[in-house]
PDB file of C-alpha atoms in Angstrom:
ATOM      1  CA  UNK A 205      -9.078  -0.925  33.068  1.00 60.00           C
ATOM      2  CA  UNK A 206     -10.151   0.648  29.981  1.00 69.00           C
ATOM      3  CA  UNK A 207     -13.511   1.290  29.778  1.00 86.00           C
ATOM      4  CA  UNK A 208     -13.883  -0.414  26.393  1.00 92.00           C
ATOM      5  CA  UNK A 209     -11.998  -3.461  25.250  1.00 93.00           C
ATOM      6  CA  UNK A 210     -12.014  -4.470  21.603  1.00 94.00           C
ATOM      7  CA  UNK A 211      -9.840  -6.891  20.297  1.00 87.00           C
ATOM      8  CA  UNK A 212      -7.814  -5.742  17.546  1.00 84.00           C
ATOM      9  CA  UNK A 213      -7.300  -8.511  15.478  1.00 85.00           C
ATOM     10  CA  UNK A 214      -6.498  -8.594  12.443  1.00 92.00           C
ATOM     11  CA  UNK A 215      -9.186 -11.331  11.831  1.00 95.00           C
ATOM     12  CA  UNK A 216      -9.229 -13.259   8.062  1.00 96.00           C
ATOM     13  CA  UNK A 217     -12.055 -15.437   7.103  1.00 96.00           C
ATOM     14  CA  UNK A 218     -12.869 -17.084   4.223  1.00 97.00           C
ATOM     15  CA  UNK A 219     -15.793 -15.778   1.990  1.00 97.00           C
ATOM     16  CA  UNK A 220     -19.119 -17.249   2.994  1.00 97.00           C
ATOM     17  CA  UNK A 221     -17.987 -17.636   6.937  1.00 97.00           C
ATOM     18  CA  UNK A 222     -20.078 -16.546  10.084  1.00 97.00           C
ATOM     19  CA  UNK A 223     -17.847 -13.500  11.651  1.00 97.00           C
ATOM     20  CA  UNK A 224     -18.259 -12.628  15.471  1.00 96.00           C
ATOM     21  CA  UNK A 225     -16.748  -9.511  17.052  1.00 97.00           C
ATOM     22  CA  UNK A 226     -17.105  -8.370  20.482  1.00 96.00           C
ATOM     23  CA  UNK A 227     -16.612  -5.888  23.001  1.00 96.00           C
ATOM     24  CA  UNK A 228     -16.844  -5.396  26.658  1.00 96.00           C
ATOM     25  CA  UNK A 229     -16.945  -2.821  28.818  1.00 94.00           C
ATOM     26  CA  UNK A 230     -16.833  -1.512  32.378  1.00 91.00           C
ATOM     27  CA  UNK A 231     -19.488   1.282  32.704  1.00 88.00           C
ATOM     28  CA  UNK A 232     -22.480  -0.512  34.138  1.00 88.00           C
ATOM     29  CA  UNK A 233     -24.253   3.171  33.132  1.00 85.00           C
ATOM     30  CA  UNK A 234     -23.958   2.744  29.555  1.00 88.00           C
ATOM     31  CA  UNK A 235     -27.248   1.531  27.759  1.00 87.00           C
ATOM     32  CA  UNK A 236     -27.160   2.606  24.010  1.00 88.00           C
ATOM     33  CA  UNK A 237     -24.777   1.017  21.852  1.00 92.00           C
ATOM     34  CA  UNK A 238     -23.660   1.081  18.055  1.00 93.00           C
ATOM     35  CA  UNK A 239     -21.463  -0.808  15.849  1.00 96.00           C
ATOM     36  CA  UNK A 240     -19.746   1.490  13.527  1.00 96.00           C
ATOM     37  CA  UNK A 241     -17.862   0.240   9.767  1.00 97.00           C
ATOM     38  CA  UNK A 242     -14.893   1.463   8.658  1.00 96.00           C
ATOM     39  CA  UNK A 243     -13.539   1.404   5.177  1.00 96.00           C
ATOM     40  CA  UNK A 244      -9.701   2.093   4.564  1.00 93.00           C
ATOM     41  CA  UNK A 245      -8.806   6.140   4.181  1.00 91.00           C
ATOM     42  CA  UNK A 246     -12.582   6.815   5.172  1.00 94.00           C
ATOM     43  CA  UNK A 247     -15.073   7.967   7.939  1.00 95.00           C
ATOM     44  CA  UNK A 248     -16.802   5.395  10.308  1.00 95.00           C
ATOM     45  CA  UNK A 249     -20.406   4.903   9.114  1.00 95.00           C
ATOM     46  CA  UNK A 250     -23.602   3.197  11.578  1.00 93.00           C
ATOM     47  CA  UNK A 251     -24.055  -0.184  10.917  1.00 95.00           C
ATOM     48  CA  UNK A 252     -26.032  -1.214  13.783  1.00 93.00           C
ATOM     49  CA  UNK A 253     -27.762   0.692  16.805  1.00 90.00           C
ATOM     50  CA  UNK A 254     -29.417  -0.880  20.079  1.00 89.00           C
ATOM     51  CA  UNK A 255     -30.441   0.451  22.975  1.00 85.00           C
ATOM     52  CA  UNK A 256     -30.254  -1.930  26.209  1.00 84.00           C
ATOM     53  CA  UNK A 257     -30.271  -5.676  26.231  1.00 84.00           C
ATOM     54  CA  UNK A 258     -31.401  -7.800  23.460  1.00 86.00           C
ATOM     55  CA  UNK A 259     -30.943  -8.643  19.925  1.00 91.00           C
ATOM     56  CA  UNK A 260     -31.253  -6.650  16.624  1.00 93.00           C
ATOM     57  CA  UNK A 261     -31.047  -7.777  12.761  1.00 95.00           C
ATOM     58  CA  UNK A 262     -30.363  -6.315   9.956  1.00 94.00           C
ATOM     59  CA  UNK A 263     -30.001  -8.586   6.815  1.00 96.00           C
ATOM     60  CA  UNK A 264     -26.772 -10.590   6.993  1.00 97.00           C
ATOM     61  CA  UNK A 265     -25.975  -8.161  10.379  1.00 97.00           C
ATOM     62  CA  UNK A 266     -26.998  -9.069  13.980  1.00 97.00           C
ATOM     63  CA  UNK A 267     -26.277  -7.301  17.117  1.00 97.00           C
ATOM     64  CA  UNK A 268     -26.757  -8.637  20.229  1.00 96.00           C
ATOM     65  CA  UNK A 269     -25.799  -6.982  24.006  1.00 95.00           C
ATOM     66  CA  UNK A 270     -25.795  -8.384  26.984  1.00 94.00           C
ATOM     67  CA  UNK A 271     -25.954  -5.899  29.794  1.00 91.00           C
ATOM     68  CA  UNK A 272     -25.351  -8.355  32.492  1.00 92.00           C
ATOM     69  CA  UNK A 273     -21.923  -9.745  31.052  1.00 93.00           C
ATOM     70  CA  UNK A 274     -21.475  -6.171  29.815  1.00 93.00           C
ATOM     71  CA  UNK A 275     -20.279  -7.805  26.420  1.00 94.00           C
ATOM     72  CA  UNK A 276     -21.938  -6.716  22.968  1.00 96.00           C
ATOM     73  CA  UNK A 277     -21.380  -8.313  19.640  1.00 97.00           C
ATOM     74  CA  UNK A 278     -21.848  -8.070  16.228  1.00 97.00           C
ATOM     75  CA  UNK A 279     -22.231 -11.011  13.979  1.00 97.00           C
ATOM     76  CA  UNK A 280     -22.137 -11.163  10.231  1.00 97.00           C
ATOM     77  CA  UNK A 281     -23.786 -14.079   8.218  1.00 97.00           C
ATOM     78  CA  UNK A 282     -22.505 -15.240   4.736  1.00 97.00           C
ATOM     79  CA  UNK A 283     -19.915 -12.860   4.625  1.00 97.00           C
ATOM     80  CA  UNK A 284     -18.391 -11.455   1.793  1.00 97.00           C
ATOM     81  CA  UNK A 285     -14.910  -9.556   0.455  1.00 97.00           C
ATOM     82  CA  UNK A 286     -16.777  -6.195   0.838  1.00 97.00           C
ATOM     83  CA  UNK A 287     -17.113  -6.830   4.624  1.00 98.00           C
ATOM     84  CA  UNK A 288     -13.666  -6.309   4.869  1.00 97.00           C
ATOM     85  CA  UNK A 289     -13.739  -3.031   6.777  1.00 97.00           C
ATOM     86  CA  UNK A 290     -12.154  -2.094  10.432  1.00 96.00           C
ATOM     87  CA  UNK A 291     -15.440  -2.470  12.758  1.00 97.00           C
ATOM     88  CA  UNK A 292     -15.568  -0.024  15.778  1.00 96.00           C
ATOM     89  CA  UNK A 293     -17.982  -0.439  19.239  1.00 96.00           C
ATOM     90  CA  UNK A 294     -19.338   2.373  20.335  1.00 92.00           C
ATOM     91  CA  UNK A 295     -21.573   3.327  23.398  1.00 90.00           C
ATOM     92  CA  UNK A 296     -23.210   6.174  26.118  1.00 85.00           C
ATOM     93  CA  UNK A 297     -25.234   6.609  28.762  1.00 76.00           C
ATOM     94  CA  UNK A 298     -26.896   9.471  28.609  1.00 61.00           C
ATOM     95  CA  UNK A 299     -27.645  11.461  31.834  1.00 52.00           C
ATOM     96  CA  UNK A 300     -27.728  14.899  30.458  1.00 45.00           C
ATOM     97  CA  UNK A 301     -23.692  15.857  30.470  1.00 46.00           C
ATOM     98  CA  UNK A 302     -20.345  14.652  29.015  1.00 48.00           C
ATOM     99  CA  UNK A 303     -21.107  11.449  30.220  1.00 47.00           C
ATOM    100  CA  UNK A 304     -23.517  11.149  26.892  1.00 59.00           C
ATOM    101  CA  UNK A 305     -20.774  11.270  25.155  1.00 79.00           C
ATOM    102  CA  UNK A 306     -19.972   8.315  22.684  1.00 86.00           C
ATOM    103  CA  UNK A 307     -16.942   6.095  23.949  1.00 89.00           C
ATOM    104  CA  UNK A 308     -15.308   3.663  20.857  1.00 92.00           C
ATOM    105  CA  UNK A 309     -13.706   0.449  21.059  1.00 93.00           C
ATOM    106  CA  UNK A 310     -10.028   1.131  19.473  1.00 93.00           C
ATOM    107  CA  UNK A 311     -11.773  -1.606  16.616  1.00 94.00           C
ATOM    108  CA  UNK A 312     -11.237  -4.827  14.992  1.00 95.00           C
ATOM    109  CA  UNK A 313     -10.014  -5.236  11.549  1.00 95.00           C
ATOM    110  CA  UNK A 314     -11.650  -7.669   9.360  1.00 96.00           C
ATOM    111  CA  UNK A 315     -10.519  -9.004   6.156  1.00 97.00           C
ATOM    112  CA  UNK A 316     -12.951 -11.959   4.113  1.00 97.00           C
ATOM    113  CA  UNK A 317     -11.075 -13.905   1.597  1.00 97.00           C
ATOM    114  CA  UNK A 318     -12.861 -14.387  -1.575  1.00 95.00           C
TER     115      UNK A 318
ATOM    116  CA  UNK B 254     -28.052  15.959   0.935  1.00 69.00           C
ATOM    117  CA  UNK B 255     -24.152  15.906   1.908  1.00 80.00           C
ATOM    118  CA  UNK B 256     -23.922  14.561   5.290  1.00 93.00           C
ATOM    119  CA  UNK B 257     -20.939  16.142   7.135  1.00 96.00           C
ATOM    120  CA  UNK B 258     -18.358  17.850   4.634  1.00 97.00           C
ATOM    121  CA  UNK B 259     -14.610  18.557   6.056  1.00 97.00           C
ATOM    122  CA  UNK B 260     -11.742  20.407   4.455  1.00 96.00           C
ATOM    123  CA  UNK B 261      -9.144  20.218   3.416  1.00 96.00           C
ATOM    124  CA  UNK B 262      -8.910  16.655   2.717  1.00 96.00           C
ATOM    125  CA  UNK B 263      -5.087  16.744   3.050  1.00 96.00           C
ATOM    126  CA  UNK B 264      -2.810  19.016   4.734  1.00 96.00           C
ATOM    127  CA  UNK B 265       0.980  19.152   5.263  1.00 97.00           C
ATOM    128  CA  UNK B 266       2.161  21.767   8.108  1.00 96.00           C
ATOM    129  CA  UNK B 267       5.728  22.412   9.373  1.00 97.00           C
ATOM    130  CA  UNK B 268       6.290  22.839  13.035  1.00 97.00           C
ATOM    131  CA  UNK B 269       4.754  25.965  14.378  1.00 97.00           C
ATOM    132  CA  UNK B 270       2.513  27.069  11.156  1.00 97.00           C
ATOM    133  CA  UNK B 271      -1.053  27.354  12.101  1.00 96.00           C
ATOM    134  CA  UNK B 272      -4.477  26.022  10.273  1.00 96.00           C
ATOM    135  CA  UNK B 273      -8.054  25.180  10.908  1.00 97.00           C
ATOM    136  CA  UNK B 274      -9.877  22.100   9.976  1.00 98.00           C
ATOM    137  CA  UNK B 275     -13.233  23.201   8.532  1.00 97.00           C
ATOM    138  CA  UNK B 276     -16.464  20.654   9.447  1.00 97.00           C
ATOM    139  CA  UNK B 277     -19.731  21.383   8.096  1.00 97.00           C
ATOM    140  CA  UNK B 278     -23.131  19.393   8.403  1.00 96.00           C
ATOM    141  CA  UNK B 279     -26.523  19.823   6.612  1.00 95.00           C
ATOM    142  CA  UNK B 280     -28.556  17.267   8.819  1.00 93.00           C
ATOM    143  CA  UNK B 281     -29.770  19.914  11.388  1.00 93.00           C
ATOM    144  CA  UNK B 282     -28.029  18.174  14.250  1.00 92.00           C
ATOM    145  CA  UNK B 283     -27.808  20.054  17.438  1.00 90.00           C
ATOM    146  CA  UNK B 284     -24.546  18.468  18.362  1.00 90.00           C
ATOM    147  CA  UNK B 285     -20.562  18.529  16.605  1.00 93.00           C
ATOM    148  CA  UNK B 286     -17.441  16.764  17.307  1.00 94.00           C
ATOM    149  CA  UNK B 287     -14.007  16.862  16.767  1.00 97.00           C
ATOM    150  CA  UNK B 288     -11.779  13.248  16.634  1.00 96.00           C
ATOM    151  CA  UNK B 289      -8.491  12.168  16.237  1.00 96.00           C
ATOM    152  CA  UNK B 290      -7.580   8.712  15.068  1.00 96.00           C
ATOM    153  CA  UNK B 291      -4.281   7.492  15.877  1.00 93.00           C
ATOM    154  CA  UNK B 292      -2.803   3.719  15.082  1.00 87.00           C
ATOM    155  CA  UNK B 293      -3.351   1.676  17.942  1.00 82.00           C
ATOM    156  CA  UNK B 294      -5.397   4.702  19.569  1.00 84.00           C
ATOM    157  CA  UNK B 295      -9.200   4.552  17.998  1.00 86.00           C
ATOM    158  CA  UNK B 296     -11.262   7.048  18.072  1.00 91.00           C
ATOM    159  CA  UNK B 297     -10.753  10.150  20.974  1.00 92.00           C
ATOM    160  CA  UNK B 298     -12.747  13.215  21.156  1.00 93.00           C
ATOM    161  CA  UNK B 299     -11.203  16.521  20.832  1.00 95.00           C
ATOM    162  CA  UNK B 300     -14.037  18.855  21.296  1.00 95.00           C
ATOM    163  CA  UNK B 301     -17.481  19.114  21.150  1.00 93.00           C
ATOM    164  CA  UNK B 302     -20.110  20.897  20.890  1.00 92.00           C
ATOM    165  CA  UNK B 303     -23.660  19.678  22.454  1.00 87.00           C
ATOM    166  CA  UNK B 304     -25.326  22.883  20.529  1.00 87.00           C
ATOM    167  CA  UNK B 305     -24.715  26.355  19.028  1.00 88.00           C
ATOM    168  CA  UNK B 306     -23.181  28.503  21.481  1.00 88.00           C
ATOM    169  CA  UNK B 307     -21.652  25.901  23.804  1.00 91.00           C
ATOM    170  CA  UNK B 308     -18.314  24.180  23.127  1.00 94.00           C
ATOM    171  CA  UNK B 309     -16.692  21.851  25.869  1.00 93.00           C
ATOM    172  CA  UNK B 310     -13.383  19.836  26.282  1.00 93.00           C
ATOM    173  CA  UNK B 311     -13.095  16.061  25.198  1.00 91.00           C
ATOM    174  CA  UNK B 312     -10.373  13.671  26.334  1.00 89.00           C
ATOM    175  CA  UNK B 313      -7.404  15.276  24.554  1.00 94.00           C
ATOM    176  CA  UNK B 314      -8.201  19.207  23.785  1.00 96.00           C
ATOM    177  CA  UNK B 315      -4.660  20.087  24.635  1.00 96.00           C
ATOM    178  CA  UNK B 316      -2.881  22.494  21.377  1.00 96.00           C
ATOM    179  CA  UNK B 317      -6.677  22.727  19.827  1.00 97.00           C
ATOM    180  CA  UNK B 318      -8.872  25.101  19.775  1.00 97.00           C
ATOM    181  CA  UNK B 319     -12.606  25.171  18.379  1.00 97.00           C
ATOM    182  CA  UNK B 320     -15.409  27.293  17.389  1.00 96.00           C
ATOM    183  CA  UNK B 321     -19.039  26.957  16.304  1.00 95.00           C
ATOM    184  CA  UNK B 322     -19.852  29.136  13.898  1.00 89.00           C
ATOM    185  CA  UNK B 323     -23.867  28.620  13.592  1.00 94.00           C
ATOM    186  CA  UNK B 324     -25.742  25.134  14.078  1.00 94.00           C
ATOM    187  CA  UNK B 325     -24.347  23.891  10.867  1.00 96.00           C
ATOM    188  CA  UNK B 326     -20.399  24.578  11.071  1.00 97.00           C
ATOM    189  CA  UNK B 327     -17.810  24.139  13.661  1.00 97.00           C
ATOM    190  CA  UNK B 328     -14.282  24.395  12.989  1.00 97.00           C
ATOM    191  CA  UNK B 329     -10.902  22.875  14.498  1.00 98.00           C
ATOM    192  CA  UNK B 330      -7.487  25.234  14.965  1.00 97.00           C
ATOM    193  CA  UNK B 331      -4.193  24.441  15.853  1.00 96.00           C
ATOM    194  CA  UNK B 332      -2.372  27.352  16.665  1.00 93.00           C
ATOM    195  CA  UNK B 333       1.411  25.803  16.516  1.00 96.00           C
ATOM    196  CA  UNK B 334       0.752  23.006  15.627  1.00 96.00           C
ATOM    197  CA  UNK B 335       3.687  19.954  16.610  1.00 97.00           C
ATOM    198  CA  UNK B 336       4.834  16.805  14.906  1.00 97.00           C
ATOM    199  CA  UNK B 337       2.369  14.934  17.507  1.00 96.00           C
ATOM    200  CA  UNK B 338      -0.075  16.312  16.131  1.00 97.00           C
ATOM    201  CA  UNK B 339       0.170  14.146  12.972  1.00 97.00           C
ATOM    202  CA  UNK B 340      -3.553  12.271  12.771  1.00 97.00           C
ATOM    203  CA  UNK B 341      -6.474  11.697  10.914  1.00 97.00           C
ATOM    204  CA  UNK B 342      -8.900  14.427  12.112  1.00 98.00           C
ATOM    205  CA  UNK B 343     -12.837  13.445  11.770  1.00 97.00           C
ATOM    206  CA  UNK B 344     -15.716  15.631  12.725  1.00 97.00           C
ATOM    207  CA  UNK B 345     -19.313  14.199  13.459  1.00 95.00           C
ATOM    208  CA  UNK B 346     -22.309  15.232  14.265  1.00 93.00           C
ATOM    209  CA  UNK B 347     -25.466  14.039  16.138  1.00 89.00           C
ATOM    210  CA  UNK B 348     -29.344  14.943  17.247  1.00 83.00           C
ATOM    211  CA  UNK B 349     -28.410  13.949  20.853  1.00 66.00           C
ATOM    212  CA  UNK B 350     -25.258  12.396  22.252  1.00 53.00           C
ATOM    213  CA  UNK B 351     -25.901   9.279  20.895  1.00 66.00           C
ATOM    214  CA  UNK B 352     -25.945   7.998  17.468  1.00 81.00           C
ATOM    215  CA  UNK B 353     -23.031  10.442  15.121  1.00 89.00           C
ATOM    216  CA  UNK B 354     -22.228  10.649  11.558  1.00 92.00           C
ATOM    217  CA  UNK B 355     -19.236  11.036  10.594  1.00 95.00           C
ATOM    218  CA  UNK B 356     -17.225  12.992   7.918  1.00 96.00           C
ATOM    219  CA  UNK B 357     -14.650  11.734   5.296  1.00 96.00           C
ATOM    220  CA  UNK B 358     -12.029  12.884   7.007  1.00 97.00           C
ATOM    221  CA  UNK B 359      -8.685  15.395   7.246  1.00 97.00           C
ATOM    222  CA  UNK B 360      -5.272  13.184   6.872  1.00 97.00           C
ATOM    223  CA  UNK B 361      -2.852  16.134   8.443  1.00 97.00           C
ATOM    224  CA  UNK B 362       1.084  15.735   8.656  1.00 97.00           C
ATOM    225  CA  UNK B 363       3.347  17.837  10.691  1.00 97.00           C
ATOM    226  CA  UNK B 364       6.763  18.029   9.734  1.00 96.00           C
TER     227      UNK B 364
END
């Protein structure tokens, strides 16, 4: 079992829909996670950090993780053509090695429909 | 305030030739990476480096090799390089081990 799972997709929505992506994963040690955004022919940029359970918003951007399920999502209100982006999980536990080190979903590619 | 730089942007190699991905950063961070992204294959770490002076393997460090200058540059080499080699090649950099920034990217074909 991988120790991240990310669907793939590709996922197409129409402008102005509610978009849900989600990963799980297997590492009950891991406690800080990040949603990253990816734009064609460029670098992954942080969208969205949270550390342990809850939720976090940020404008038209939510993240929620739920350590129990050990599932995290991202959610993305009104959404528009410039969402259209691959979207990568990311997350670590940090106890002081390589361990700390960030482990990625593979991502999900998005595209909104205007 | 550039974030992390990386050269060259592009690069075509034939089998064999040698080259070195440069990765600069001008946040301060303590700690660099080195990815690959492959189709189908996200993100895997090279190398990286949790501060100046250290350097450690990631999950596929095989034909690479990596060196960090000073706290703000840390550089990728192939030494022969092969046709599997062919990637996207992204270098980060972080505070901790947590939250990275990434660079623009190197697109690198070998022929």
């Amino acid at each position: 079992q991988k120790e991240v799972e990310q669907d793939p997709g590709p996922l197409s929505v129409p402008e102005g829909a509610i978009v849900s992506l989600n990963c799980t994963y297997s590492n009950s040690a891991f406690q800080y996670f990040m949603w990253y955004r990816q734009y064609s022919r460029k670098g992954p940029e942080l969208l969205m950090y949270t550390y342990s359970s809850g939720n976090k918003e940020d404008g038209r951007f939510t993240a929620q993780v739920d350590k129990s399920s050990k599932y995290i999502s991202l959610f993305i209100r009104d959404s528009q053509p410039s969402d259209s982006a691959t979207y990568l999980c990311a997350m670590t536990g940090w106890d002081g090695g390589s361990q700390g080190n960030l482990i990625f979903g593979k991502g999900t590619k998005l595209s909104v429909k205007p | 305030n550039a974030g992390v730089t990386q050269t060259p942007k592009f690069q075509v190699l034939k089998t064999g030739q040698s080259m070195t991905l440069q990765c600069a950063q001008d946040m301060n961070h303590n700690s660099m990476y080195w990815y690959r992204q492959d189709p189908g294959m996200g993100l895997r770490l090279i190398y990286y480096s949790a501060s100046e002076g250290t350097t450690d393997k990631g999950e596929v460090p095989n034909g690479y090799n990596v060196s960090r200058l000073n706290k703000r540059e840390f550089s990728l080499r192939l030494e022969s390089a092969a046709p599997s080699q062919t990637s996207v090649y992204f270098c980060a950099s972080s505070t901790s081990t947590d939250t990275q920034y990434f660079g623009p990217g190197t697109r690198l074909t070998v022929l």
